[in-house]
Amino acid sequence: MIAFWPIAPLLLAALPQTLFAVQYAVRPFGAGQWWRDRVGRALFNKATALAIVLDLLTMHVFSAGWPQWSFAAPEGGFAIAETIGYWYVFAAVVYQYGALVRQRHEDREARQT
């Protein structure tokens, strides 16, 4: 059984990271010509790679049998640092996706006025 709560932030980050990669790259969602810029290509590749890793982790967790819903506290300093790191990844992914959505919304409003 896989313990759910220690990896919960990574599982929660899978959806917004996948949505970011898709919305960043697909023209109907307001994507620019990201492939023409070195930083744009790097951001797309990083976003897609992280989305794949998080999506595969999510599929693995739920295909390996239902996770154990334990609230066991992490043991040791490394486990605590790992948990904090996972929550930081989650927060950064959600912030990144929110920033993209807000920027696209503001750009759309600016074009309409």
GROMACS .gro file of N, CA and C in nm:
model
  339
    1MET      N    1   0.083  -0.119   0.000
    1MET     CA    2   0.000   0.000   0.000
    1MET      C    3   0.087   0.125   0.000
    2ILE      N    4   0.044   0.224  -0.072
    2ILE     CA    5   0.114   0.351  -0.078
    2ILE      C    6   0.049   0.447   0.021
    3ALA      N    7   0.130   0.510   0.104
    3ALA     CA    8   0.076   0.609   0.197
    3ALA      C    9   0.041   0.734   0.118
    4PHE      N   10  -0.080   0.781   0.131
    4PHE     CA   11  -0.131   0.891   0.050
    4PHE      C   12  -0.078   1.027   0.095
    5TRP      N   13  -0.086   1.058   0.221
    5TRP     CA   14  -0.062   1.194   0.266
    5TRP      C   15   0.080   1.245   0.243
    6PRO      N   16   0.184   1.163   0.252
    6PRO     CA   17   0.317   1.220   0.223
    6PRO      C   18   0.333   1.268   0.079
    7ILE      N   19   0.261   1.209  -0.016
    7ILE     CA   20   0.275   1.251  -0.156
    7ILE      C   21   0.153   1.327  -0.208
    8ALA      N   22   0.060   1.357  -0.119
    8ALA     CA   23  -0.062   1.428  -0.159
    8ALA      C   24  -0.034   1.557  -0.235
    9PRO      N   25   0.065   1.640  -0.193
    9PRO     CA   26   0.087   1.763  -0.268
    9PRO      C   27   0.129   1.740  -0.413
   10LEU      N   28   0.203   1.633  -0.438
   10LEU     CA   29   0.244   1.604  -0.576
   10LEU      C   30   0.125   1.557  -0.658
   11LEU      N   31   0.038   1.478  -0.595
   11LEU     CA   32  -0.082   1.433  -0.666
   11LEU      C   33  -0.174   1.551  -0.696
   12LEU      N   34  -0.185   1.644  -0.602
   12LEU     CA   35  -0.268   1.762  -0.622
   12LEU      C   36  -0.209   1.855  -0.728
   13ALA      N   37  -0.078   1.854  -0.744
   13ALA     CA   38  -0.011   1.941  -0.841
   13ALA      C   39  -0.022   1.888  -0.984
   14ALA      N   40  -0.058   1.763  -1.002
   14ALA     CA   41  -0.060   1.704  -1.136
   14ALA      C   42  -0.156   1.777  -1.229
   15LEU      N   43  -0.275   1.803  -1.186
   15LEU     CA   44  -0.375   1.867  -1.273
   15LEU      C   45  -0.336   2.009  -1.313
   16PRO      N   46  -0.304   2.099  -1.217
   16PRO     CA   47  -0.267   2.233  -1.261
   16PRO      C   48  -0.141   2.236  -1.347
   17GLN      N   49  -0.048   2.144  -1.323
   17GLN     CA   50   0.073   2.142  -1.406
   17GLN      C   51   0.041   2.098  -1.549
   18THR      N   52  -0.044   1.998  -1.563
   18THR     CA   53  -0.084   1.953  -1.696
   18THR      C   54  -0.162   2.063  -1.768
   19LEU      N   55  -0.252   2.129  -1.697
   19LEU     CA   56  -0.328   2.238  -1.757
   19LEU      C   57  -0.236   2.352  -1.800
   20PHE      N   58  -0.135   2.382  -1.718
   20PHE     CA   59  -0.040   2.487  -1.756
   20PHE      C   60   0.031   2.452  -1.886
   21ALA      N   61   0.082   2.329  -1.895
   21ALA     CA   62   0.156   2.288  -2.016
   21ALA      C   63   0.067   2.299  -2.140
   22VAL      N   64  -0.058   2.256  -2.127
   22VAL     CA   65  -0.149   2.260  -2.242
   22VAL      C   66  -0.183   2.405  -2.278
   23GLN      N   67  -0.220   2.485  -2.179
   23GLN     CA   68  -0.259   2.623  -2.208
   23GLN      C   69  -0.142   2.708  -2.254
   24TYR      N   70  -0.021   2.675  -2.210
   24TYR     CA   71   0.097   2.749  -2.253
   24TYR      C   72   0.127   2.723  -2.400
   25ALA      N   73   0.097   2.602  -2.447
   25ALA     CA   74   0.138   2.560  -2.580
   25ALA      C   75   0.031   2.571  -2.688
   26VAL      N   76  -0.095   2.566  -2.653
   26VAL     CA   77  -0.202   2.554  -2.752
   26VAL      C   78  -0.257   2.692  -2.788
   27ARG      N   79  -0.258   2.719  -2.916
   27ARG     CA   80  -0.298   2.851  -2.969
   27ARG      C   81  -0.439   2.895  -2.928
   28PRO      N   82  -0.542   2.808  -2.935
   28PRO     CA   83  -0.676   2.854  -2.896
   28PRO      C   84  -0.687   2.900  -2.750
   29PHE      N   85  -0.590   2.861  -2.667
   29PHE     CA   86  -0.590   2.906  -2.527
   29PHE      C   87  -0.508   3.033  -2.509
   30GLY      N   88  -0.470   3.095  -2.618
   30GLY     CA   89  -0.398   3.221  -2.611
   30GLY      C   90  -0.247   3.210  -2.617
   31ALA      N   91  -0.196   3.095  -2.653
   31ALA     CA   92  -0.051   3.077  -2.658
   31ALA      C   93   0.010   3.162  -2.769
   32GLY      N   94   0.122   3.219  -2.737
   32GLY     CA   95   0.196   3.295  -2.838
   32GLY      C   96   0.289   3.202  -2.913
   33GLN      N   97   0.388   3.257  -2.975
   33GLN     CA   98   0.484   3.177  -3.051
   33GLN      C   99   0.602   3.140  -2.959
   34TRP      N  100   0.573   3.058  -2.860
   34TRP     CA  101   0.672   3.020  -2.759
   34TRP      C  102   0.790   2.944  -2.820
   35TRP      N  103   0.772   2.879  -2.931
   35TRP     CA  104   0.876   2.796  -2.992
   35TRP      C  105   0.986   2.881  -3.057
   36ARG      N  106   0.959   3.008  -3.077
   36ARG     CA  107   1.058   3.096  -3.141
   36ARG      C  108   1.161   3.150  -3.042
   37ASP      N  109   1.134   3.138  -2.917
   37ASP     CA  110   1.220   3.194  -2.813
   37ASP      C  111   1.285   3.081  -2.732
   38ARG      N  112   1.414   3.094  -2.705
   38ARG     CA  113   1.486   2.990  -2.631
   38ARG      C  114   1.424   2.969  -2.492
   39VAL      N  115   1.390   3.076  -2.424
   39VAL     CA  116   1.329   3.065  -2.291
   39VAL      C  117   1.189   3.004  -2.302
   40GLY      N  118   1.115   3.041  -2.405
   40GLY     CA  119   0.982   2.982  -2.426
   40GLY      C  120   0.988   2.832  -2.447
   41ARG      N  121   1.085   2.787  -2.527
   41ARG     CA  122   1.102   2.642  -2.548
   41ARG      C  123   1.144   2.573  -2.419
   42ALA      N  124   1.233   2.637  -2.345
   42ALA     CA  125   1.278   2.577  -2.218
   42ALA      C  126   1.162   2.566  -2.119
   43LEU      N  127   1.082   2.671  -2.109
   43LEU     CA  128   0.967   2.669  -2.018
   43LEU      C  129   0.867   2.562  -2.059
   44PHE      N  130   0.840   2.551  -2.188
   44PHE     CA  131   0.748   2.448  -2.235
   44PHE      C  132   0.801   2.309  -2.204
   45ASN      N  133   0.929   2.285  -2.231
   45ASN     CA  134   0.987   2.152  -2.205
   45ASN      C  135   0.987   2.118  -2.057
   46LYS      N  136   1.019   2.216  -1.972
   46LYS     CA  137   1.016   2.193  -1.827
   46LYS      C  138   0.875   2.165  -1.780
   47ALA      N  139   0.780   2.244  -1.826
   47ALA     CA  140   0.640   2.226  -1.785
   47ALA      C  141   0.587   2.091  -1.829
   48THR      N  142   0.618   2.053  -1.951
   48THR     CA  143   0.571   1.923  -2.002
   48THR      C  144   0.637   1.807  -1.928
   49ALA      N  145   0.766   1.817  -1.904
   49ALA     CA  146   0.836   1.709  -1.833
   49ALA      C  147   0.781   1.692  -1.692
   50LEU      N  148   0.761   1.802  -1.621
   50LEU     CA  149   0.706   1.792  -1.485
   50LEU      C  150   0.563   1.739  -1.488
   51ALA      N  151   0.484   1.781  -1.586
   51ALA     CA  152   0.348   1.729  -1.599
   51ALA      C  153   0.348   1.578  -1.621
   52ILE      N  154   0.438   1.530  -1.705
   52ILE     CA  155   0.446   1.386  -1.731
   52ILE      C  156   0.483   1.311  -1.604
   53VAL      N  157   0.582   1.361  -1.531
   53VAL     CA  158   0.624   1.294  -1.407
   53VAL      C  159   0.510   1.292  -1.306
   54LEU      N  160   0.442   1.404  -1.288
   54LEU     CA  161   0.333   1.410  -1.191
   54LEU      C  162   0.214   1.324  -1.235
   55ASP      N  163   0.183   1.324  -1.364
   55ASP     CA  164   0.073   1.240  -1.413
   55ASP      C  165   0.106   1.092  -1.399
   56LEU      N  166   0.229   1.053  -1.428
   56LEU     CA  167   0.269   0.913  -1.411
   56LEU      C  168   0.265   0.872  -1.265
   57LEU      N  169   0.308   0.960  -1.176
   57LEU     CA  170   0.301   0.931  -1.033
   57LEU      C  171   0.156   0.910  -0.991
   58THR      N  172   0.067   0.998  -1.038
   58THR     CA  173  -0.074   0.986  -1.003
   58THR      C  174  -0.132   0.854  -1.054
   59MET      N  175  -0.101   0.819  -1.179
   59MET     CA  176  -0.151   0.692  -1.234
   59MET      C  177  -0.094   0.574  -1.156
   60HIS      N  178   0.032   0.581  -1.118
   60HIS     CA  179   0.094   0.471  -1.043
   60HIS      C  180   0.028   0.455  -0.907
   61VAL      N  181   0.005   0.567  -0.838
   61VAL     CA  182  -0.054   0.560  -0.704
   61VAL      C  183  -0.192   0.495  -0.709
   62PHE      N  184  -0.273   0.535  -0.805
   62PHE     CA  185  -0.409   0.485  -0.808
   62PHE      C  186  -0.424   0.352  -0.882
   63SER      N  187  -0.321   0.308  -0.955
   63SER     CA  188  -0.328   0.177  -1.018
   63SER      C  189  -0.263   0.068  -0.933
   64ALA      N  190  -0.185   0.108  -0.835
   64ALA     CA  191  -0.117   0.011  -0.749
   64ALA      C  192  -0.205  -0.031  -0.631
   65GLY      N  193  -0.329  -0.009  -0.641
   65GLY     CA  194  -0.418  -0.036  -0.528
   65GLY      C  195  -0.447   0.094  -0.457
   66TRP      N  196  -0.564   0.103  -0.400
   66TRP     CA  197  -0.604   0.226  -0.335
   66TRP      C  198  -0.503   0.264  -0.228
   67PRO      N  199  -0.461   0.390  -0.223
   67PRO     CA  200  -0.360   0.429  -0.125
   67PRO      C  201  -0.411   0.419   0.018
   68GLN      N  202  -0.316   0.401   0.106
   68GLN     CA  203  -0.348   0.395   0.249
   68GLN      C  204  -0.363   0.538   0.298
   69TRP      N  205  -0.476   0.569   0.357
   69TRP     CA  206  -0.505   0.706   0.396
   69TRP      C  207  -0.454   0.734   0.538
   70SER      N  208  -0.328   0.712   0.561
   70SER     CA  209  -0.274   0.731   0.695
   70SER      C  210  -0.232   0.876   0.715
   71PHE      N  211  -0.241   0.919   0.838
   71PHE     CA  212  -0.196   1.053   0.876
   71PHE      C  213  -0.064   1.045   0.951
   72ALA      N  214   0.010   0.938   0.928
   72ALA     CA  215   0.134   0.917   1.001
   72ALA      C  216   0.228   1.035   0.980
   73ALA      N  217   0.282   1.084   1.090
   73ALA     CA  218   0.375   1.197   1.083
   73ALA      C  219   0.507   1.149   1.023
   74PRO      N  220   0.570   1.234   0.943
   74PRO     CA  221   0.699   1.195   0.888
   74PRO      C  222   0.801   1.175   0.999
   75GLU      N  223   0.890   1.083   0.979
   75GLU     CA  224   0.991   1.052   1.079
   75GLU      C  225   1.126   1.104   1.033
   76GLY      N  226   1.192   1.178   1.118
   76GLY     CA  227   1.326   1.225   1.088
   76GLY      C  228   1.327   1.356   1.012
   77GLY      N  229   1.443   1.420   1.015
   77GLY     CA  230   1.458   1.551   0.952
   77GLY      C  231   1.443   1.546   0.801
   78PHE      N  232   1.493   1.440   0.737
   78PHE     CA  233   1.483   1.432   0.592
   78PHE      C  234   1.337   1.419   0.549
   79ALA      N  235   1.259   1.339   0.621
   79ALA     CA  236   1.119   1.322   0.585
   79ALA      C  237   1.042   1.453   0.599
   80ILE      N  238   1.074   1.530   0.700
   80ILE     CA  239   1.007   1.660   0.718
   80ILE      C  240   1.048   1.754   0.605
   81ALA      N  241   1.176   1.758   0.571
   81ALA     CA  242   1.224   1.842   0.462
   81ALA      C  243   1.160   1.799   0.330
   82GLU      N  244   1.146   1.669   0.310
   82GLU     CA  245   1.083   1.616   0.189
   82GLU      C  246   0.937   1.662   0.179
   83THR      N  247   0.865   1.653   0.288
   83THR     CA  248   0.725   1.695   0.291
   83THR      C  249   0.713   1.844   0.262
   84ILE      N  250   0.798   1.925   0.323
   84ILE     CA  251   0.797   2.069   0.299
   84ILE      C  252   0.829   2.096   0.152
   85GLY      N  253   0.925   2.025   0.097
   85GLY     CA  254   0.960   2.041  -0.044
   85GLY      C  255   0.846   2.006  -0.136
   86TYR      N  256   0.773   1.899  -0.106
   86TYR     CA  257   0.659   1.860  -0.189
   86TYR      C  258   0.550   1.965  -0.185
   87TRP      N  259   0.523   2.023  -0.068
   87TRP     CA  260   0.423   2.128  -0.059
   87TRP      C  261   0.469   2.254  -0.131
   88TYR      N  262   0.599   2.279  -0.132
   88TYR     CA  263   0.651   2.394  -0.206
   88TYR      C  264   0.631   2.372  -0.357
   89VAL      N  265   0.656   2.251  -0.404
   89VAL     CA  266   0.631   2.220  -0.545
   89VAL      C  267   0.484   2.245  -0.578
   90PHE      N  268   0.395   2.198  -0.494
   90PHE     CA  269   0.251   2.219  -0.515
   90PHE      C  270   0.219   2.368  -0.523
   91ALA      N  271   0.269   2.446  -0.426
   91ALA     CA  272   0.240   2.589  -0.423
   91ALA      C  273   0.296   2.659  -0.547
   92ALA      N  274   0.415   2.622  -0.589
   92ALA     CA  275   0.476   2.684  -0.707
   92ALA      C  276   0.399   2.651  -0.834
   93VAL      N  277   0.352   2.527  -0.846
   93VAL     CA  278   0.276   2.486  -0.963
   93VAL      C  279   0.142   2.561  -0.969
   94VAL      N  280   0.074   2.570  -0.856
   94VAL     CA  281  -0.054   2.641  -0.854
   94VAL      C  282  -0.033   2.789  -0.883
   95TYR      N  283   0.071   2.849  -0.827
   95TYR     CA  284   0.100   2.990  -0.855
   95TYR      C  285   0.132   3.011  -1.003
   96GLN      N  286   0.213   2.921  -1.060
   96GLN     CA  287   0.250   2.930  -1.202
   96GLN      C  288   0.126   2.925  -1.290
   97TYR      N  289   0.037   2.831  -1.263
   97TYR     CA  290  -0.084   2.819  -1.343
   97TYR      C  291  -0.174   2.941  -1.325
   98GLY      N  292  -0.188   2.987  -1.202
   98GLY     CA  293  -0.270   3.105  -1.175
   98GLY      C  294  -0.214   3.228  -1.245
   99ALA      N  295  -0.082   3.242  -1.247
   99ALA     CA  296  -0.020   3.356  -1.315
   99ALA      C  297  -0.046   3.352  -1.465
  100LEU      N  298  -0.040   3.234  -1.525
  100LEU     CA  299  -0.067   3.221  -1.668
  100LEU      C  300  -0.212   3.256  -1.699
  101VAL      N  301  -0.305   3.203  -1.621
  101VAL     CA  302  -0.447   3.230  -1.645
  101VAL      C  303  -0.475   3.379  -1.629
  102ARG      N  304  -0.421   3.439  -1.525
  102ARG     CA  305  -0.447   3.582  -1.502
  102ARG      C  306  -0.386   3.668  -1.614
  103GLN      N  307  -0.265   3.634  -1.656
  103GLN     CA  308  -0.200   3.711  -1.763
  103GLN      C  309  -0.279   3.701  -1.894
  104ARG      N  310  -0.324   3.580  -1.926
  104ARG     CA  311  -0.402   3.562  -2.049
  104ARG      C  312  -0.533   3.640  -2.040
  105HIS      N  313  -0.596   3.639  -1.923
  105HIS     CA  314  -0.721   3.712  -1.903
  105HIS      C  315  -0.699   3.862  -1.919
  106GLU      N  316  -0.593   3.915  -1.858
  106GLU     CA  317  -0.563   4.057  -1.870
  106GLU      C  318  -0.529   4.096  -2.013
  107ASP      N  319  -0.456   4.009  -2.083
  107ASP     CA  320  -0.423   4.036  -2.224
  107ASP      C  321  -0.550   4.041  -2.310
  108ARG      N  322  -0.642   3.949  -2.284
  108ARG     CA  323  -0.767   3.945  -2.359
  108ARG      C  324  -0.849   4.072  -2.334
  109GLU      N  325  -0.855   4.115  -2.208
  109GLU     CA  326  -0.929   4.237  -2.176
  109GLU      C  327  -0.865   4.360  -2.240
  110ALA      N  328  -0.732   4.364  -2.242
  110ALA     CA  329  -0.662   4.478  -2.300
  110ALA      C  330  -0.686   4.487  -2.451
  111ARG      N  331  -0.697   4.373  -2.517
  111ARG     CA  332  -0.723   4.372  -2.662
  111ARG      C  333  -0.865   4.416  -2.693
  112GLN      N  334  -0.958   4.394  -2.602
  112GLN     CA  335  -1.097   4.429  -2.626
  112GLN      C  336  -1.124   4.577  -2.606
  113THR      N  337  -1.037   4.645  -2.533
  113THR     CA  338  -1.062   4.788  -2.509
  113THR      C  339  -0.991   4.876  -2.608
   0.00000   0.00000   0.00000
